[in-house]
Amino acid sequence: MTPYGSSSLADSTHDALTRKSTTASRKMAAHRCSCWSWLLILFSLSVFVVADIHETTPVNDHHGGVDHNAQTAEQTADQPAVEERRWEATEVKEAATVDAAADIQGTSAPETVVPSSVPQPKDDFQEELVIRPLHSGDIYASFQFRTLWDTDFMRENKVSHYRLFPKSLGQVISKFSVRELHISFTQGYWRTMQWGQPFIPSPPGAELWVWFQDSVTDVDATWKELTNVLSGIFCASLNFIDSTNTVQPSASFKPLGLGNDHSFLRYATLPREIVCTENLTPWKKLLPCGSKAGLAVLLKSEKLFHSSFHSQAVHIRSVCQDWQCKTTSWELRQTLNSVFDLHNSGQTKREWSLFKMFSRTLTEACPLASSSKLYIDITDNPQGEQFELSPATSLLSQAVVLGDRRTFSVYDLTQETTFGTVRSLNLLIRWKSNEGEMLRPLLHAERYVAGYGLQTGEIHTLMYNNHPYRSFPVLLLDSVPWYLRLYIHTLSVTSKGKDNKPSYIHYEPSKDRVKPHLLEMLIQLPPNSVTEVTVQFERALLKWTEYPPDPNHGFYVGSSVISSLVPSTVAMHTNSTRERPLFSSFFPCKEESSYFVRIYTEPLLVNLPTPDFSMPYNVICLTCTVVAVGYGSLYNLLTRSFQIEEPNPGLAKRIANVIRRMRGVPPL
Amino acid sequence: MAAPLTLLLIVAVTIRAALFRSSLAELIAERVEVVSPITAWKRVVEGLALLDLGVSPYSGDVFHETPLIIYMFHFLVDYAEITFMTFVFGALCVCICFFFIYLSLMPFQFRKQKFALEADRYPMDSLELIRSPKEMYYVPLKVAMFYLLNPFTILSCVAKSTCGLNNAVLALFFLSTIKGNVLLSAIFLCLATYQSIYPITLCAPAMLYFMQRQYIPVNFHRVSFWWFIVQYLFMYLGSLFVLICLSFFLLGSWDYLPSVYGFILSVPDLTPNIGLFWYFFAEMFEHFRLFFLCVFQINVFFYTIPLSIKLKEHPVFLIFMQLAVISIFKSYPTVGDVALYLAFLPVWSHLHRFLRNIFLVSCVLLACSALFPVLWHLWIYAGSANSNFYYAITLLFNVAQILLVSDYFYAFLRREHHLTNGLYLKRKDGSEATLILK
């Protein structure tokens, strides 16, 4: 135990954590009460002091140096493109990680003294915020926090020392043998037509999909347990995920990390889930700096939930560390996307600032972060004719994201100069023009329920391919609850008025009260067309206890998921995701000519016929009465026989007869 | 006789063809009174579509027909006209079977009674109750008319409900029973049981009929009685075993057992219909559900024993009673089931003088049939009524059916009483007596 503690001491560079483990080792030392352990503590404290000094002074220097080098390299590469603006090198992060590795090696040099058998836990934290002014005049803010950790949760001996990676999630990964976990909570619907594609898509409500390791024997039981645990971690009603809303998609979800077998995948959505502060707080607690420092200080719930769209997510996967994929590391991405509608907040002037959006300004980067950046999308504003940005930055970056080459202004929060003399960064954008035309995203989709009455209905899904000359295939996934009985023989797919036969259909019919319908189709979308998918369904009458408390509000049907490789206008980077900004590296890219897009349609709200909830007793009584009428009349006829009716003598006559009998006279 | 029958057939086919061609056909096929989750044609098509997709039709909860039906339609479904024809044939077959039943039934019953008369078993004044061949001449035509022109049958046929097929199998069972073919009777009964469990109760009347025909006394101490029962049950259970194994080999799994028979017995689908189950179990408290489920299902089968004891001399009437009980108390009844036992009514035309409330009952049945679509519309489409309205009508419809059946049962027992005791009963003092049940 002691070698382990001291080796981690030597390794860690952050003071808070070091203090914690110092106290831990102090406690142990107190237990042992041996003199060499006192020596060890003294030694480790000295190491900590050395490490601290090492951290504060030269690291910034290092970064600056690398930046400078990269910048000069870039300047020599494309000189005419830039005026006085600098181009930020995309290699910065790799340099930074190398840098961090060097740091670690530097600090662990005296470690040879301590016998250590445990490999070094190597972890890295990055944070970034992308702000993109949208065509509609709204502002899209996307936070991403990434923690990378070289460790193996599936190892024999338990991982017990956590530094940046949240322990609660690490334990979940090792206990349930999770290979990949994606969970998102979303309030509001992402309007693709007005806002374009989000960096990380998510459906309204809660969504959870998990790949398990192939060592898991009973996937369904593990899944059930996992959802209950996650429900506790995120304070959400994920415990309502059961077999009736869990599906096992066969093609729509590819693992974003490593791993392949679809029998270990489970997918569920809760479209009715309402996301609020109680979900945000546990989410923030997973961050290494909490909401105390760095970009996370902006996440104030009263402002975040006063927006048109709010989505927070956690993505855990294992990724390759290098080109050959010899070693893997675990990646935790926490993302938070929101769209602020500044028109509706009662402002006449179109301008916004960090303070107006979040009621906070940035004062520092998270000290634990190896990189902390703020990107502003200025692609539509190359000459500054659309809006004006202040304070201006000279650092620019280009990234290919969602099939488009975008230009960003970059504010590096790890540099003192970013915060200026006031020690605080409050970005301000003033709009000059206010025209906002509708976008024509290459792929978008909508869905609605047709028909009237409560007996049957029809689900229509419309998919638009707005590419002028290229067709591309999409995978459509529909998970429909059992109480809407789909009739797959009524499925029709038409584009441009012609029948468009799906080349692949995977359909699993529902079982009442057990499992939902799963429909997956591979459909080729012709260029510049609308493809309509319709399928009829029948609404079931449920037991009175199966209705939610407001039964006439209706039942939610989760979003369809449309996954596609959309032709790209620019060449995509197919190399490792490491060197790119976080927002552009979520979906792995396998080919240069197209990029991966996932779209979620609107969830549906469907009414079902309802029984009268006020009269179970009456119904039981009345129906039993009818059965009893049947039973009674048959019983009557079966057990009795016909007899001639003897007239019943009247009461007076009977009394008279009794008297007559007593008198010995024959009766009347 | 042949001319009116031909005319009847032409009219019946024309009506069906016209309705099938009109836009009403789709509307009728959606009606919950006409199709149940088991018999709906839409669900058969769904099962075929699933089969085409390579998915077992029983992996979901949409298709509940038996494997033989799905494979039969799998061969036929490419030709929509042929499928339609099979349903017309189904209806016609039922009609023709009835026709034959009666043809063969009539002389037998008549001969028996004539013989009894000659043996002076019946009192002379009950001669009035015995139908003359002249009266009986038109009964087959009436049966055919009652079945073929019954709106319930027409609707069921136009909706392409597989209930028509079940009825045809049952009619073939009656025919082979009346004709005295033990093997065929057992096979058709087993087919009917295989389709929907409930006809198993028809075992008793079939055996009673054969025993009566073969002059085997219904006596528990006789070997011949038990020998016959063993013979019949062997044929019946043997063919059931063959059918079930055949289905297993066609499908390759036992999935269909819970999906067909479990579905009939445990009533998971609460889609409204004309029966008593749906609303009762929609409103049931969860911890009483199993208890009431058992009570309601036992209720269907239970009447077999007392009815067989009471009616052991009259197996044909026992068949009618059993059919009526099944169609009233089964878990997913449709109007097609009602039409089957209604077709028997002209056979009992000699009971009409003893019926007590036939007018009231027929008025209620007619009114309910008209109110079903009205209240359904109010609940489901207009939203101005709720489920209780439709439920009330199903209750009334079932009460009327129960009254109708018990009225016929009463009339039958009363006629039997008069046949042995004379029609005009006198009290001891010579005044006219009234009969009561005691």
XYZ file of C-alpha atoms in Angstrom, chain B residues 18-347:
330
model
C -70.940 -6.027 -54.025
C -69.852 -5.219 -50.497
C -66.401 -6.580 -51.125
C -65.991 -4.341 -54.153
C -67.315 -1.257 -52.417
C -65.362 1.055 -50.160
C -67.302 -0.284 -47.193
C -65.159 -3.410 -47.140
C -62.215 -1.625 -45.481
C -64.492 0.024 -42.971
C -66.080 -3.295 -42.066
C -62.701 -4.992 -41.769
C -61.725 -2.502 -39.037
C -64.849 -2.978 -36.934
C -64.073 -4.450 -33.538
C -67.416 -6.260 -33.465
C -66.614 -8.120 -36.658
C -62.961 -9.006 -36.188
C -61.143 -9.975 -33.049
C -57.357 -9.965 -32.546
C -57.388 -13.663 -33.417
C -59.526 -13.615 -36.513
C -58.646 -10.259 -38.097
C -57.559 -10.596 -41.698
C -55.188 -7.649 -41.229
C -53.300 -9.647 -38.671
C -53.121 -12.677 -40.947
C -51.590 -10.448 -43.618
C -49.194 -9.109 -40.998
C -48.227 -12.663 -40.123
C -47.557 -13.374 -43.792
C -45.467 -10.207 -44.059
C -43.444 -11.284 -41.040
C -42.950 -14.691 -42.595
C -41.683 -12.997 -45.751
C -39.271 -10.904 -43.689
C -37.900 -14.079 -42.178
C -39.254 -13.271 -38.726
C -41.301 -15.854 -36.885
C -44.910 -14.571 -36.833
C -45.155 -15.722 -33.242
C -42.203 -13.656 -32.045
C -44.546 -10.682 -31.822
C -47.985 -10.161 -30.398
C -49.851 -9.268 -33.544
C -50.463 -12.655 -35.089
C -52.421 -15.284 -33.172
C -53.682 -17.684 -35.807
C -52.488 -21.264 -35.878
C -49.480 -22.301 -37.982
C -51.623 -24.364 -40.385
C -53.675 -21.307 -41.291
C -50.637 -19.143 -41.922
C -49.015 -21.754 -44.140
C -52.275 -22.333 -45.968
C -52.607 -18.637 -46.715
C -48.930 -18.412 -47.513
C -49.681 -20.440 -50.615
C -52.851 -18.564 -51.461
C -52.128 -14.948 -50.683
C -50.462 -13.999 -53.926
C -53.848 -14.138 -55.565
C -56.182 -11.729 -53.829
C -59.191 -13.016 -55.734
C -58.530 -16.555 -54.665
C -58.297 -15.458 -51.076
C -61.583 -13.718 -51.391
C -63.073 -16.818 -52.932
C -61.890 -18.955 -50.056
C -63.864 -16.797 -47.723
C -66.953 -16.959 -49.849
C -66.439 -20.679 -49.965
C -66.093 -20.698 -46.259
C -69.464 -19.098 -45.865
C -71.060 -21.238 -48.525
C -69.580 -24.357 -47.116
C -71.081 -23.577 -43.758
C -74.440 -23.049 -45.373
C -74.264 -26.219 -47.391
C -73.152 -28.175 -44.404
C -76.095 -26.907 -42.439
C -78.288 -27.860 -45.285
C -76.991 -31.393 -45.246
C -77.129 -31.605 -41.517
C -80.718 -30.888 -41.629
C -81.431 -33.182 -44.522
C -79.914 -36.062 -42.684
C -81.160 -34.988 -39.308
C -84.792 -34.635 -40.321
C -85.753 -38.208 -41.240
C -83.838 -39.572 -38.323
C -85.566 -37.463 -35.746
C -88.904 -37.961 -37.412
C -88.503 -41.693 -37.633
C -87.560 -41.913 -33.991
C -90.580 -40.032 -32.877
C -92.878 -41.927 -35.179
C -91.580 -45.144 -33.748
C -92.135 -43.918 -30.231
C -95.674 -42.914 -31.106
C -96.399 -46.323 -32.449
C -95.089 -47.763 -29.244
C -97.670 -45.600 -27.498
C -95.026 -43.772 -25.603
C -96.371 -40.354 -26.344
C -99.815 -39.291 -25.288
C -102.143 -38.768 -28.216
C -102.689 -35.071 -27.706
C -98.972 -34.332 -28.051
C -99.171 -35.342 -31.687
C -99.613 -31.628 -32.317
C -96.050 -31.082 -31.156
C -94.547 -33.462 -33.659
C -93.716 -31.788 -36.883
C -95.094 -33.149 -40.058
C -92.737 -33.702 -42.996
C -94.564 -30.886 -44.771
C -93.592 -28.407 -42.067
C -90.091 -29.614 -42.073
C -89.706 -29.371 -45.791
C -88.672 -25.718 -45.741
C -86.510 -25.846 -42.652
C -83.235 -26.485 -44.548
C -83.963 -23.506 -46.743
C -84.683 -21.418 -43.669
C -81.420 -22.510 -42.069
C -79.536 -21.576 -45.196
C -81.312 -18.240 -45.326
C -80.712 -17.569 -41.656
C -77.052 -18.153 -42.106
C -76.405 -16.707 -45.537
C -78.503 -13.578 -45.259
C -77.721 -12.880 -41.644
C -76.014 -9.467 -41.571
C -73.573 -10.808 -39.003
C -72.393 -13.503 -41.418
C -72.238 -11.057 -44.294
C -70.140 -8.595 -42.282
C -67.882 -11.342 -41.048
C -67.382 -12.619 -44.576
C -66.747 -9.181 -46.092
C -64.243 -8.419 -43.326
C -62.513 -11.671 -44.348
C -62.519 -12.781 -40.752
C -61.000 -16.212 -40.320
C -63.980 -16.892 -38.082
C -65.689 -18.070 -41.299
C -63.116 -20.838 -41.574
C -63.650 -21.914 -37.993
C -67.384 -22.002 -38.628
C -66.846 -24.121 -41.732
C -64.763 -26.616 -39.796
C -67.439 -26.767 -37.117
C -70.153 -27.265 -39.723
C -68.174 -30.111 -41.264
C -67.971 -31.586 -37.805
C -71.771 -31.404 -37.439
C -72.248 -32.929 -40.851
C -69.914 -35.849 -40.264
C -71.420 -36.405 -36.835
C -74.964 -36.461 -38.158
C -73.885 -38.689 -41.020
C -72.464 -41.055 -38.444
C -68.839 -40.995 -39.515
C -66.940 -41.315 -36.242
C -63.438 -40.821 -37.629
C -64.267 -37.719 -39.674
C -66.201 -36.276 -36.797
C -63.220 -36.691 -34.493
C -60.873 -35.182 -37.059
C -63.016 -32.125 -37.726
C -63.630 -31.585 -34.048
C -59.919 -31.753 -33.470
C -59.356 -29.191 -36.240
C -61.879 -26.890 -34.617
C -60.224 -27.349 -31.230
C -56.862 -26.674 -32.760
C -58.175 -23.416 -34.179
C -59.678 -22.116 -30.942
C -59.660 -24.240 -27.812
C -63.304 -23.863 -26.896
C -64.897 -26.472 -29.269
C -63.329 -29.159 -27.089
C -66.609 -29.080 -25.132
C -68.390 -30.391 -28.242
C -66.764 -33.761 -27.568
C -69.576 -34.621 -25.189
C -72.528 -34.112 -27.592
C -70.666 -35.886 -30.398
C -70.070 -38.942 -28.252
C -73.639 -38.900 -26.957
C -74.933 -38.696 -30.515
C -72.893 -41.661 -31.687
C -73.861 -43.708 -28.684
C -77.492 -42.967 -29.310
C -77.102 -43.905 -32.921
C -75.247 -47.102 -32.201
C -77.662 -48.003 -29.399
C -74.926 -47.933 -26.779
C -76.542 -47.185 -23.432
C -75.155 -44.251 -21.493
C -74.366 -46.249 -18.447
C -71.188 -46.024 -16.451
C -71.267 -49.700 -15.595
C -71.252 -50.927 -19.158
C -67.999 -51.845 -20.858
C -69.343 -50.868 -24.273
C -69.891 -47.337 -23.045
C -66.319 -46.956 -21.869
C -64.979 -48.734 -24.916
C -66.691 -46.274 -27.193
C -65.437 -43.293 -25.189
C -61.897 -44.619 -25.341
C -62.233 -45.171 -29.090
C -63.520 -41.677 -29.748
C -61.027 -39.980 -27.458
C -58.213 -41.953 -29.040
C -59.193 -40.721 -32.482
C -59.700 -37.192 -31.216
C -56.511 -36.917 -29.178
C -54.536 -38.784 -31.810
C -55.448 -36.341 -34.521
C -54.845 -33.437 -32.132
C -51.397 -34.815 -31.457
C -50.729 -35.145 -35.172
C -51.870 -31.572 -35.799
C -49.763 -30.143 -33.020
C -46.703 -32.039 -34.145
C -47.348 -31.009 -37.737
C -47.437 -27.378 -36.632
C -44.242 -27.883 -34.734
C -42.492 -29.283 -37.758
C -43.850 -26.557 -40.023
C -42.683 -23.834 -37.674
C -39.718 -25.468 -36.062
C -40.579 -24.259 -32.598
C -43.227 -24.380 -29.910
C -43.615 -20.582 -29.965
C -47.119 -20.866 -31.295
C -48.521 -22.588 -28.204
C -48.295 -19.569 -25.857
C -48.988 -17.208 -28.729
C -52.241 -18.916 -29.797
C -53.612 -20.778 -26.790
C -51.971 -18.665 -24.107
C -53.404 -15.645 -25.850
C -56.912 -17.120 -25.848
C -56.749 -18.193 -22.228
C -54.908 -15.307 -20.554
C -56.609 -12.464 -22.494
C -53.705 -10.003 -22.704
C -55.268 -8.012 -25.544
C -58.007 -5.751 -24.223
C -59.230 -4.419 -27.552
C -62.972 -3.799 -27.178
C -65.269 -6.442 -28.617
C -68.804 -7.688 -28.065
C -67.770 -9.960 -25.218
C -67.549 -9.566 -21.482
C -63.807 -9.924 -21.002
C -62.211 -6.744 -22.321
C -63.593 -4.077 -20.027
C -63.727 -6.365 -17.049
C -60.010 -7.101 -17.277
C -59.112 -3.522 -18.207
C -60.700 -2.383 -14.958
C -59.601 -5.338 -12.867
C -57.407 -4.935 -9.782
C -54.112 -6.556 -10.570
C -54.059 -8.982 -7.644
C -57.506 -10.369 -8.494
C -56.772 -10.753 -12.159
C -55.695 -14.378 -12.112
C -58.617 -15.407 -9.949
C -61.221 -13.833 -12.188
C -59.462 -15.088 -15.279
C -59.804 -18.628 -13.985
C -63.420 -18.077 -13.000
C -64.359 -16.673 -16.396
C -62.558 -19.373 -18.366
C -63.890 -22.219 -16.248
C -67.330 -20.713 -16.721
C -67.123 -21.457 -20.472
C -66.158 -25.095 -20.045
C -68.099 -25.841 -16.919
C -71.608 -25.947 -18.424
C -70.668 -29.017 -20.474
C -71.119 -31.459 -17.601
C -74.605 -30.491 -16.334
C -75.868 -29.830 -19.846
C -74.691 -33.265 -21.036
C -76.404 -34.913 -18.127
C -79.617 -33.033 -18.674
C -79.624 -33.343 -22.456
C -78.078 -36.774 -22.912
C -81.045 -37.866 -24.992
C -80.810 -34.805 -27.250
C -77.234 -34.364 -28.431
C -78.172 -32.052 -31.307
C -79.773 -29.583 -28.975
C -76.755 -29.997 -26.728
C -74.530 -28.925 -29.617
C -76.632 -25.806 -30.034
C -76.453 -24.990 -26.332
C -72.714 -25.517 -26.240
C -72.165 -23.307 -29.260
C -74.262 -20.565 -27.698
C -72.461 -20.768 -24.379
C -69.093 -20.648 -26.107
C -69.970 -17.668 -28.252
C -71.340 -15.712 -25.303
C -68.614 -16.426 -22.784
C -65.504 -16.901 -24.931
C -62.643 -14.454 -24.551
C -62.666 -12.855 -28.014
C -66.158 -13.294 -29.462
C -67.203 -11.792 -32.778
C -70.519 -11.549 -34.557
C -69.425 -14.491 -36.730
C -69.627 -16.780 -33.697
C -73.072 -15.433 -32.851
C -74.228 -16.062 -36.424
C -73.265 -19.731 -36.196
C -75.592 -20.593 -33.371
C -78.287 -18.230 -34.659
C -78.378 -20.384 -37.802
C -79.665 -23.245 -35.656
C -82.768 -21.323 -34.658
C -85.006 -22.410 -37.576
C -84.241 -26.015 -36.637
